[in-house]
Short mmCIF file of N, CA and C in Angstrom, two decimals:
data_model
loop_
_atom_site.label_atom_id
_atom_site.label_comp_id
_atom_site.label_asym_id
_atom_site.label_seq_id
_atom_site.Cartn_x
_atom_site.Cartn_y
_atom_site.Cartn_z
N UNK B 1 99.46 61.79 14.49
CA UNK B 1 98.45 62.53 15.17
C UNK B 1 98.29 63.39 13.92
N UNK B 2 96.89 64.02 14.16
CA UNK B 2 96.55 64.97 13.59
C UNK B 2 96.63 66.78 14.43
N UNK B 3 96.60 67.86 13.95
CA UNK B 3 96.43 69.34 14.29
C UNK B 3 95.49 69.06 15.28
N UNK B 4 94.63 68.95 15.19
CA UNK B 4 93.17 68.50 15.89
C UNK B 4 93.81 67.60 17.03
N UNK B 5 93.72 66.66 16.75
CA UNK B 5 94.82 65.46 18.22
C UNK B 5 95.33 66.53 19.23
N UNK B 6 96.57 66.70 18.60
CA UNK B 6 97.38 67.25 19.48
C UNK B 6 96.81 68.24 20.12
N UNK B 7 96.26 69.04 19.28
CA UNK B 7 95.13 70.45 20.31
C UNK B 7 94.67 69.87 21.62
N UNK B 8 93.63 68.79 20.69
CA UNK B 8 93.29 67.93 22.11
C UNK B 8 93.96 67.14 23.67
N UNK B 9 94.93 67.10 23.06
CA UNK B 9 96.04 66.35 24.09
C UNK B 9 96.57 68.22 24.83
N UNK B 10 96.84 68.59 24.28
CA UNK B 10 97.36 69.65 24.95
C UNK B 10 96.55 70.65 25.81
N UNK B 11 95.23 70.67 25.31
CA UNK B 11 94.21 71.29 26.45
C UNK B 11 93.94 70.42 27.37
N UNK B 12 94.03 69.11 27.58
CA UNK B 12 93.92 68.10 28.22
C UNK B 12 94.84 68.51 29.57
N UNK B 13 96.48 68.99 28.91
CA UNK B 13 97.05 68.68 30.19
C UNK B 13 97.25 69.79 30.53
N UNK B 14 96.61 71.05 29.63
CA UNK B 14 96.47 72.48 30.17
C UNK B 14 96.17 72.31 31.50
N UNK B 15 94.69 71.21 31.43
CA UNK B 15 93.81 71.16 32.23
C UNK B 15 94.48 70.62 33.66
N UNK B 16 95.14 69.71 33.29
CA UNK B 16 95.99 68.85 34.43
C UNK B 16 96.86 69.53 35.23
N UNK B 17 97.94 70.75 34.58
CA UNK B 17 98.80 71.31 35.11
C UNK B 17 98.03 72.16 36.23
N UNK B 18 96.79 72.72 35.29
CA UNK B 18 95.85 74.18 36.32
C UNK B 18 95.35 73.38 37.46
N UNK B 19 94.78 72.37 37.64
CA UNK B 19 94.24 71.43 38.51
C UNK B 19 95.28 70.88 39.75
N UNK B 20 96.57 71.09 39.30
CA UNK B 20 97.15 69.96 40.62
C UNK B 20 98.43 70.87 40.53
N UNK B 21 99.00 71.50 41.96
CA UNK B 21 99.98 71.68 42.28
C UNK B 21 101.35 71.23 42.18
N UNK B 22 101.06 69.85 42.04
CA UNK B 22 102.44 69.17 42.25
C UNK B 22 102.32 67.96 40.92
N UNK B 23 103.88 68.27 40.05
CA UNK B 23 103.88 66.99 39.08
C UNK B 23 105.13 66.47 39.21
N UNK B 24 104.94 65.28 38.70
CA UNK B 24 106.60 64.51 38.30
C UNK B 24 106.64 64.47 37.05
N UNK B 25 107.68 64.41 36.27
CA UNK B 25 108.27 64.00 35.27
C UNK B 25 108.89 62.89 35.47
N UNK B 26 108.70 61.69 34.50
CA UNK B 26 109.73 60.60 34.95
C UNK B 26 110.09 59.73 33.99
N UNK B 27 110.95 59.12 33.43
CA UNK B 27 111.00 58.46 32.20
C UNK B 27 110.79 57.03 32.48
N UNK B 28 110.13 56.47 31.49
CA UNK B 28 109.54 55.18 31.73
C UNK B 28 110.36 54.40 30.53
N UNK B 29 111.29 54.92 30.02
CA UNK B 29 111.79 54.80 28.30
C UNK B 29 111.68 52.96 28.36
N UNK B 30 112.65 52.34 29.19
CA UNK B 30 113.12 50.97 28.91
C UNK B 30 111.54 49.90 30.14
N UNK B 31 110.78 50.86 30.18
CA UNK B 31 109.99 49.58 30.99
C UNK B 31 109.08 48.36 30.35
N UNK B 32 108.93 47.49 30.59
CA UNK B 32 107.78 46.79 30.18
C UNK B 32 106.31 47.12 29.72
N UNK B 33 105.77 46.63 28.79
CA UNK B 33 104.18 47.42 29.12
C UNK B 33 103.64 46.84 30.61
N UNK B 34 103.98 45.33 30.65
CA UNK B 34 103.66 44.36 31.99
C UNK B 34 104.26 45.63 33.43
N UNK B 35 105.41 46.17 33.57
CA UNK B 35 105.79 47.18 34.54
C UNK B 35 105.12 48.38 34.39
N UNK B 36 104.83 48.85 33.26
CA UNK B 36 103.91 50.09 32.45
C UNK B 36 102.57 49.96 33.69
N UNK B 37 101.80 48.47 33.60
CA UNK B 37 100.61 48.59 33.96
C UNK B 37 100.91 48.75 35.36
N UNK B 38 101.83 48.16 35.56
CA UNK B 38 101.66 48.04 37.46
C UNK B 38 102.19 49.26 37.65
N UNK B 39 102.94 50.39 36.98
CA UNK B 39 102.72 51.42 37.90
C UNK B 39 102.05 52.41 37.59
N UNK B 40 100.43 51.73 36.10
CA UNK B 40 99.16 52.77 36.19
C UNK B 40 98.85 52.33 37.25
N UNK B 41 98.95 50.92 37.38
CA UNK B 41 97.72 50.07 38.91
C UNK B 41 98.08 51.05 40.63
N UNK B 42 99.57 51.31 40.72
CA UNK B 42 100.22 51.52 42.59
C UNK B 42 99.39 52.98 41.70
N UNK B 43 99.58 53.89 41.11
CA UNK B 43 99.38 55.29 41.08
C UNK B 43 97.62 55.12 41.53
N UNK B 44 96.70 54.47 40.48
CA UNK B 44 95.52 54.90 40.61
C UNK B 44 95.34 54.21 41.96
N UNK B 45 95.95 53.48 42.71
CA UNK B 45 95.43 53.10 43.82
C UNK B 45 95.94 54.40 44.94
N UNK B 46 96.98 55.12 44.77
CA UNK B 46 97.02 56.14 45.59
C UNK B 46 96.73 57.43 45.34
N UNK B 47 95.58 57.20 43.87
CA UNK B 47 95.23 58.46 43.66
C UNK B 47 96.17 59.80 42.97
N UNK B 48 96.95 58.89 42.33
CA UNK B 48 97.73 60.08 41.79
C UNK B 48 97.44 59.61 39.94
N UNK B 49 97.40 60.49 39.24
CA UNK B 49 97.31 60.29 37.69
C UNK B 49 98.18 60.68 37.33
N UNK B 50 98.18 59.64 36.39
CA UNK B 50 100.28 59.04 35.26
C UNK B 50 98.71 59.09 33.66
N UNK B 51 99.93 60.22 33.18
CA UNK B 51 99.94 60.91 32.02
C UNK B 51 100.65 60.17 31.00
N UNK B 52 100.94 59.93 29.57
CA UNK B 52 102.03 59.94 28.78
C UNK B 52 101.90 60.83 27.65
N UNK B 53 102.76 61.50 27.31
CA UNK B 53 102.22 62.31 25.94
C UNK B 53 103.96 62.92 25.56
N UNK B 54 103.76 63.40 24.20
CA UNK B 54 105.10 63.56 23.66
C UNK B 54 105.31 65.25 24.82
N UNK B 55 107.06 64.88 24.38
CA UNK B 55 107.47 66.33 25.07
C UNK B 55 107.00 67.47 24.74
N UNK B 56 106.68 67.56 23.32
CA UNK B 56 106.81 68.90 22.68
C UNK B 56 105.22 69.34 23.16
N UNK B 57 104.90 68.42 23.42
CA UNK B 57 102.86 68.59 23.08
C UNK B 57 103.09 68.83 25.24
N UNK B 58 103.64 68.50 26.03
CA UNK B 58 103.95 68.96 27.04
C UNK B 58 104.09 70.18 27.24
N UNK B 59 105.32 70.24 26.68
CA UNK B 59 106.58 71.51 26.88
C UNK B 59 105.56 73.27 26.17
N UNK B 60 104.29 72.71 24.89
CA UNK B 60 103.36 73.56 24.54
C UNK B 60 102.91 74.23 25.46
N UNK B 61 101.84 73.30 26.71
CA UNK B 61 100.87 73.06 27.15
C UNK B 61 101.61 74.07 28.47
N UNK B 62 102.85 73.98 29.10
CA UNK B 62 103.01 74.77 29.95
C UNK B 62 103.31 75.81 29.71
N UNK B 63 104.03 76.26 28.27
CA UNK B 63 103.98 77.71 28.03
C UNK B 63 103.10 78.00 27.83
N UNK B 64 101.61 77.58 27.34
CA UNK B 64 100.57 78.56 27.12
C UNK B 64 100.07 78.63 28.75
N UNK B 65 100.67 78.13 29.43
CA UNK B 65 99.86 78.45 31.06
C UNK B 65 100.69 79.89 31.36
N UNK B 66 102.13 79.14 32.15
CA UNK B 66 102.72 80.20 32.24
C UNK B 66 103.94 79.97 32.08
N UNK B 67 105.06 80.30 31.14
CA UNK B 67 106.46 80.01 30.73
C UNK B 67 107.14 80.11 31.75
N UNK B 68 107.19 81.58 32.57
CA UNK B 68 108.23 81.58 33.04
C UNK B 68 107.86 81.01 34.66
N UNK B 69 106.96 80.70 34.67
CA UNK B 69 106.59 79.81 36.25
C UNK B 69 107.80 78.16 35.97
N UNK B 70 107.12 77.87 34.60
CA UNK B 70 107.91 76.45 34.18
C UNK B 70 108.94 76.45 33.38
N UNK B 71 109.42 76.76 33.40
CA UNK B 71 110.57 77.18 32.76
C UNK B 71 112.05 75.98 33.16
N UNK B 72 112.08 76.13 34.87
CA UNK B 72 112.91 75.00 34.89
C UNK B 72 112.70 73.30 34.41
N UNK B 73 111.92 73.39 34.53
CA UNK B 73 111.00 71.83 33.77
C UNK B 73 111.31 71.58 32.48
N UNK B 74 111.41 72.45 31.21
CA UNK B 74 111.74 72.40 30.47
C UNK B 74 112.99 71.28 30.14
N UNK B 75 113.79 71.63 30.90
CA UNK B 75 115.36 70.64 30.39
C UNK B 75 114.76 69.18 30.73
N UNK B 76 114.01 69.31 31.15
CA UNK B 76 113.69 67.69 31.75
C UNK B 76 112.73 66.81 30.73
N UNK B 77 112.47 67.68 29.84
CA UNK B 77 111.37 66.58 28.28
C UNK B 77 112.10 66.42 27.60
N UNK B 78 112.68 65.09 27.58
CA UNK B 78 113.63 64.53 26.56
C UNK B 78 113.22 62.99 26.86
N UNK B 79 113.33 62.07 25.93
CA UNK B 79 112.94 60.70 25.96
C UNK B 79 111.92 60.34 26.21
N UNK B 80 111.11 59.08 26.63
CA UNK B 80 110.14 58.56 26.85
C UNK B 80 109.38 59.52 28.06
N UNK B 81 108.61 60.24 27.99
CA UNK B 81 108.11 60.81 29.38
C UNK B 81 106.34 60.64 30.31
N UNK B 82 106.52 60.25 31.17
CA UNK B 82 105.74 60.54 31.85
C UNK B 82 105.04 61.04 32.96
N UNK B 83 104.29 61.39 33.12
CA UNK B 83 103.25 62.75 33.93
C UNK B 83 103.51 62.07 35.43
N UNK B 84 103.63 62.28 36.27
CA UNK B 84 102.39 61.90 37.40
C UNK B 84 101.81 63.02 37.85
N UNK B 85 100.45 63.35 38.20
CA UNK B 85 99.92 64.11 39.22
C UNK B 85 99.19 63.74 40.30
N UNK B 86 99.69 65.06 41.49
CA UNK B 86 98.78 64.32 42.55
C UNK B 86 98.79 65.53 43.38
N UNK B 87 97.90 65.62 44.15
CA UNK B 87 97.11 67.06 45.26
C UNK B 87 98.67 66.74 46.05
N UNK B 88 98.81 65.04 46.97
CA UNK B 88 99.89 65.42 47.86
C UNK B 88 101.16 65.02 47.16
N UNK B 89 101.77 66.02 47.21
CA UNK B 89 103.96 66.38 46.98
C UNK B 89 104.00 64.93 47.14
N UNK B 90 104.01 63.86 47.90
CA UNK B 90 105.14 63.19 48.12
C UNK B 90 104.49 62.32 47.82
N UNK B 91 103.36 61.83 47.32
CA UNK B 91 102.71 60.13 46.88
C UNK B 91 103.46 59.77 45.42
N UNK B 92 103.53 60.50 44.45
CA UNK B 92 104.45 59.95 43.77
C UNK B 92 105.81 59.44 43.74
N UNK B 93 106.53 60.10 44.38
CA UNK B 93 108.07 59.64 44.94
C UNK B 93 107.45 58.32 45.78
N UNK B 94 106.62 58.47 46.48
CA UNK B 94 107.24 57.34 47.21
C UNK B 94 106.74 55.92 46.17
N UNK B 95 105.46 56.17 45.58
CA UNK B 95 105.29 55.07 44.59
C UNK B 95 106.94 54.85 43.97
N UNK B 96 107.17 55.69 43.28
CA UNK B 96 108.59 55.50 42.43
C UNK B 96 109.60 54.36 43.12
N UNK B 97 109.52 54.74 44.72
CA UNK B 97 110.69 54.81 45.07
C UNK B 97 110.40 53.04 45.59
N UNK B 98 108.94 52.77 45.70
CA UNK B 98 108.62 51.66 45.92
C UNK B 98 108.70 50.68 45.00
N UNK B 99 108.54 51.19 43.73
CA UNK B 99 107.97 50.32 42.21
C UNK B 99 109.48 50.40 42.05
N UNK B 100 110.51 51.08 42.14
CA UNK B 100 112.05 50.47 41.95
C UNK B 100 112.50 49.34 42.54
N UNK B 101 112.21 49.27 44.33
CA UNK B 101 112.21 48.26 45.18
C UNK B 101 111.88 46.86 45.42
N UNK B 102 110.65 46.31 44.33
CA UNK B 102 110.13 45.68 44.19
C UNK B 102 110.39 45.10 42.44
N UNK B 103 111.20 46.19 41.72
CA UNK B 103 111.50 45.72 40.99
C UNK B 103 113.02 45.44 40.52
N UNK B 104 113.62 45.72 41.72
CA UNK B 104 114.76 45.58 41.27
C UNK B 104 115.69 46.25 40.84
N UNK B 105 114.95 47.60 40.30
CA UNK B 105 115.60 48.03 38.92
C UNK B 105 116.02 50.05 39.36
N UNK B 106 116.26 50.62 38.33
CA UNK B 106 116.52 52.05 38.96
C UNK B 106 115.38 52.77 37.90
N UNK B 107 114.73 52.12 37.24
CA UNK B 107 113.33 52.37 36.58
C UNK B 107 111.86 52.72 37.12
N UNK B 108 111.09 53.24 36.80
CA UNK B 108 111.52 55.07 35.92
C UNK B 108 112.83 56.26 37.16
N UNK B 109 112.95 56.66 35.92
CA UNK B 109 113.54 57.71 36.36
C UNK B 109 112.74 59.26 36.56
N UNK B 110 113.67 59.89 37.66
CA UNK B 110 112.92 61.11 37.62
C UNK B 110 113.16 62.30 37.25
N UNK B 111 113.22 62.73 36.37
CA UNK B 111 113.85 63.44 35.42
C UNK B 111 113.51 64.84 36.15
N UNK B 112 112.47 65.10 36.52
CA UNK B 112 111.93 66.34 37.43
C UNK B 112 110.93 66.40 38.32
N UNK B 113 110.51 67.41 39.27
CA UNK B 113 109.59 67.62 40.03
C UNK B 113 109.54 69.12 40.41
N UNK B 114 107.84 68.86 39.69
CA UNK B 114 107.18 70.75 40.12
C UNK B 114 106.76 70.89 41.60
N UNK B 115 106.55 71.01 42.65
CA UNK B 115 106.46 70.92 44.22
C UNK B 115 105.80 72.27 44.30
N UNK B 116 104.42 73.00 44.43
CA UNK B 116 103.89 73.91 44.77
C UNK B 116 104.94 75.31 44.76
N UNK B 117 105.49 75.29 42.99
CA UNK B 117 106.37 76.10 42.22
C UNK B 117 107.41 75.84 42.48
N UNK B 118 108.02 75.34 43.02
CA UNK B 118 109.94 74.59 43.00
C UNK B 118 110.18 73.58 42.70
N UNK B 119 110.79 73.52 41.42
CA UNK B 119 111.88 72.78 40.79
C UNK B 119 112.78 71.93 41.22
N UNK B 120 112.18 70.27 41.44
CA UNK B 120 113.46 69.42 42.06
C UNK B 120 113.89 68.70 40.34
N UNK B 121 114.78 68.94 40.05
CA UNK B 121 115.55 68.42 38.54
C UNK B 121 116.70 67.13 39.22
N UNK B 122 116.39 66.34 38.55
CA UNK B 122 117.38 64.50 38.68
C UNK B 122 116.45 64.19 39.90
N UNK B 123 116.84 62.33 39.23
CA UNK B 123 117.15 61.80 39.87
C UNK B 123 116.95 61.84 41.46
N UNK B 124 118.58 62.46 41.34
CA UNK B 124 119.45 62.44 43.12
C UNK B 124 118.27 62.99 44.03
N UNK B 125 117.11 64.07 43.65
CA UNK B 125 116.27 64.17 44.22
C UNK B 125 115.17 63.41 45.07
N UNK B 126 114.86 62.20 44.32
CA UNK B 126 113.80 61.50 45.06
C UNK B 126 114.06 61.40 46.10
N UNK B 127 114.86 60.71 46.60
CA UNK B 127 114.76 60.61 48.46
C UNK B 127 114.20 61.57 49.63
N UNK B 128 114.92 62.86 48.82
CA UNK B 128 114.59 64.16 49.49
C UNK B 128 112.86 64.46 49.31
N UNK B 129 112.45 64.18 48.42
CA UNK B 129 111.01 64.12 48.14
C UNK B 129 110.26 62.96 48.53
N UNK B 130 111.07 61.97 48.89
CA UNK B 130 110.19 60.90 49.84
C UNK B 130 109.76 61.58 51.14
N UNK B 131 110.52 62.00 51.63
CA UNK B 131 111.07 63.21 53.33
C UNK B 131 110.00 64.24 53.16
N UNK B 132 109.37 64.51 52.16
CA UNK B 132 108.12 65.96 52.24
C UNK B 132 107.76 66.21 53.13
N UNK B 133 106.99 66.52 54.04
CA UNK B 133 105.90 66.72 54.84
C UNK B 133 104.84 67.72 54.26
N UNK B 134 103.64 66.70 54.16
CA UNK B 134 101.98 66.82 53.42
C UNK B 134 101.66 68.08 54.69
N UNK B 135 100.75 69.33 54.21
CA UNK B 135 100.09 70.14 54.94
C UNK B 135 99.61 69.23 56.12
N UNK B 136 98.70 67.91 55.87
CA UNK B 136 98.26 68.01 57.01
C UNK B 136 99.42 67.42 58.39
N UNK B 137 100.40 67.30 57.72
CA UNK B 137 101.44 66.37 58.48
C UNK B 137 102.05 67.48 59.16
N UNK B 138 102.35 68.41 58.64
CA UNK B 138 102.86 69.91 59.14
C UNK B 138 101.73 70.34 60.14
N UNK B 139 100.71 70.77 59.63
CA UNK B 139 99.61 70.82 60.78
C UNK B 139 99.80 70.07 62.16
N UNK B 140 99.67 68.81 61.92
CA UNK B 140 99.37 68.04 63.07
C UNK B 140 100.90 68.31 63.94
N UNK B 141 101.98 68.51 63.15
CA UNK B 141 103.25 68.53 64.27
C UNK B 141 103.28 70.10 65.01
N UNK B 142 102.40 71.05 64.52
CA UNK B 142 102.17 72.41 65.48
C UNK B 142 101.25 72.03 66.18
N UNK B 143 99.84 71.91 65.66
CA UNK B 143 99.32 71.47 66.82
C UNK B 143 99.86 70.76 67.73
N UNK B 144 100.87 69.82 67.94
CA UNK B 144 101.00 68.88 68.92
C UNK B 144 102.40 69.67 69.89
N UNK B 145 102.84 70.73 68.88
CA UNK B 145 104.10 71.34 69.81
C UNK B 145 103.08 72.99 70.65
N UNK B 146 101.92 73.06 70.27
CA UNK B 146 101.11 73.71 70.81
C UNK B 146 100.72 73.40 72.05
N UNK B 147 100.18 72.13 71.75
CA UNK B 147 99.28 70.95 72.86
C UNK B 147 100.47 70.43 74.08
N UNK B 148 101.64 70.78 74.13
CA UNK B 148 102.71 69.95 74.56
C UNK B 148 103.13 71.34 75.96
N UNK B 149 102.93 72.25 75.88
CA UNK B 149 103.06 73.60 77.23
C UNK B 149 102.34 73.40 77.64
N UNK B 150 100.86 73.40 77.34
CA UNK B 150 99.30 73.36 77.98
C UNK B 150 99.45 71.96 78.54
N UNK B 151 100.02 71.50 78.27
CA UNK B 151 99.51 69.62 79.06
C UNK B 151 100.74 69.85 80.35
N UNK B 152 101.59 70.36 80.03
CA UNK B 152 102.35 70.44 81.46
C UNK B 152 101.61 71.59 82.47
N UNK B 153 101.36 72.46 81.56
CA UNK B 153 100.67 73.79 83.21
C UNK B 153 99.68 73.00 83.34
N UNK B 154 99.16 72.27 82.96
CA UNK B 154 97.62 71.74 83.07
C UNK B 154 97.94 70.64 84.27
N UNK B 155 98.92 69.77 83.93
CA UNK B 155 99.69 68.37 84.71
C UNK B 155 100.08 69.29 86.38
N UNK B 156 100.87 70.36 85.95
CA UNK B 156 101.67 71.27 86.83
C UNK B 156 100.22 71.43 88.21
N UNK B 157 99.22 72.16 87.79
CA UNK B 157 98.27 72.45 88.43
C UNK B 157 97.44 71.71 89.40
N UNK B 158 97.13 70.17 88.34
CA UNK B 158 96.63 69.33 88.78
C UNK B 158 97.52 68.55 90.39
N UNK B 159 98.98 68.50 89.87
CA UNK B 159 99.63 67.69 90.80
C UNK B 159 99.84 69.31 92.08
N UNK B 160 100.10 70.36 91.69
CA UNK B 160 99.79 70.82 92.84
C UNK B 160 98.20 71.00 93.60
N UNK B 161 97.39 71.16 93.17
CA UNK B 161 95.71 70.56 93.22
C UNK B 161 95.75 69.23 94.44
N UNK B 162 96.40 68.38 94.10
CA UNK B 162 96.86 67.31 94.50
C UNK B 162 97.20 67.00 95.90
N UNK B 163 98.54 67.92 95.48
CA UNK B 163 99.61 67.99 97.38
C UNK B 163 98.87 68.76 98.41
N UNK B 164 97.97 69.88 97.84
CA UNK B 164 97.19 70.81 98.73
C UNK B 164 96.10 69.73 99.20
N UNK B 165 95.48 69.41 98.41
CA UNK B 165 94.34 68.08 99.01
C UNK B 165 94.92 67.20 99.64
N UNK B 166 96.19 67.02 99.77
CA UNK B 166 96.65 65.70 100.94
C UNK B 166 97.21 66.74 101.78
N UNK B 167 97.35 67.53 101.67
CA UNK B 167 98.05 68.45 103.04
C UNK B 167 96.60 68.31 103.73
N UNK B 168 95.07 69.23 102.94
CA UNK B 168 94.26 69.18 104.28
C UNK B 168 93.70 67.96 105.00
N UNK B 169 94.04 66.80 103.96
CA UNK B 169 93.37 65.38 104.39
C UNK B 169 94.12 64.86 105.64
N UNK B 170 95.40 65.34 105.54
CA UNK B 170 96.35 64.84 106.90
C UNK B 170 96.50 65.65 107.99
N UNK B 171 95.56 66.67 107.84
CA UNK B 171 95.56 68.10 108.68
C UNK B 171 94.46 68.07 109.19
N UNK B 172 93.56 67.38 108.74
CA UNK B 172 91.80 67.10 109.09
C UNK B 172 91.89 65.87 110.18
N UNK B 173 92.44 64.64 110.46
CA UNK B 173 92.47 63.66 111.13
C UNK B 173 92.83 64.63 112.42
N UNK B 174 94.25 65.24 112.28
CA UNK B 174 95.13 65.46 113.51
C UNK B 174 93.95 66.52 114.47
N UNK B 175 92.79 66.93 113.71
CA UNK B 175 92.16 68.02 114.73
C UNK B 175 91.29 66.92 115.69
#
């Protein structure tokens, strides 16, 4: 790889790291070509971008953006590295989990995940990452919580109006 090619890869990676707040660093070392193609297809179907690059180039791209912010992910840059970029913080975790179930394997291994400024290091974090709530899910929960008391008040008012209406209807024929 020439110096110009390396600089081009670094620039592409810098653009991806700047574009996405979430990325996963995975180890795909022992996967076959067919398995990697299947993983890429699964990522494509879920709007997750998968990039494979040399660890030194990834590190240089991250350092040129903000070395302090990404300091926690540098230890994960070893062996064969595939990066998964996504707007949705839990989608890559779901892809990795389902891929493992389908292939009955342990790969790809999650080396680290960078989610909105937080670093999750190690494969043991995968289960927790599959349960992260997205922004839309959290908004839906808040709206549901806010609607619940209002629904109760409206139901009580309607019930009160109905009982008063029944009482008036019962009193009217007696007259």
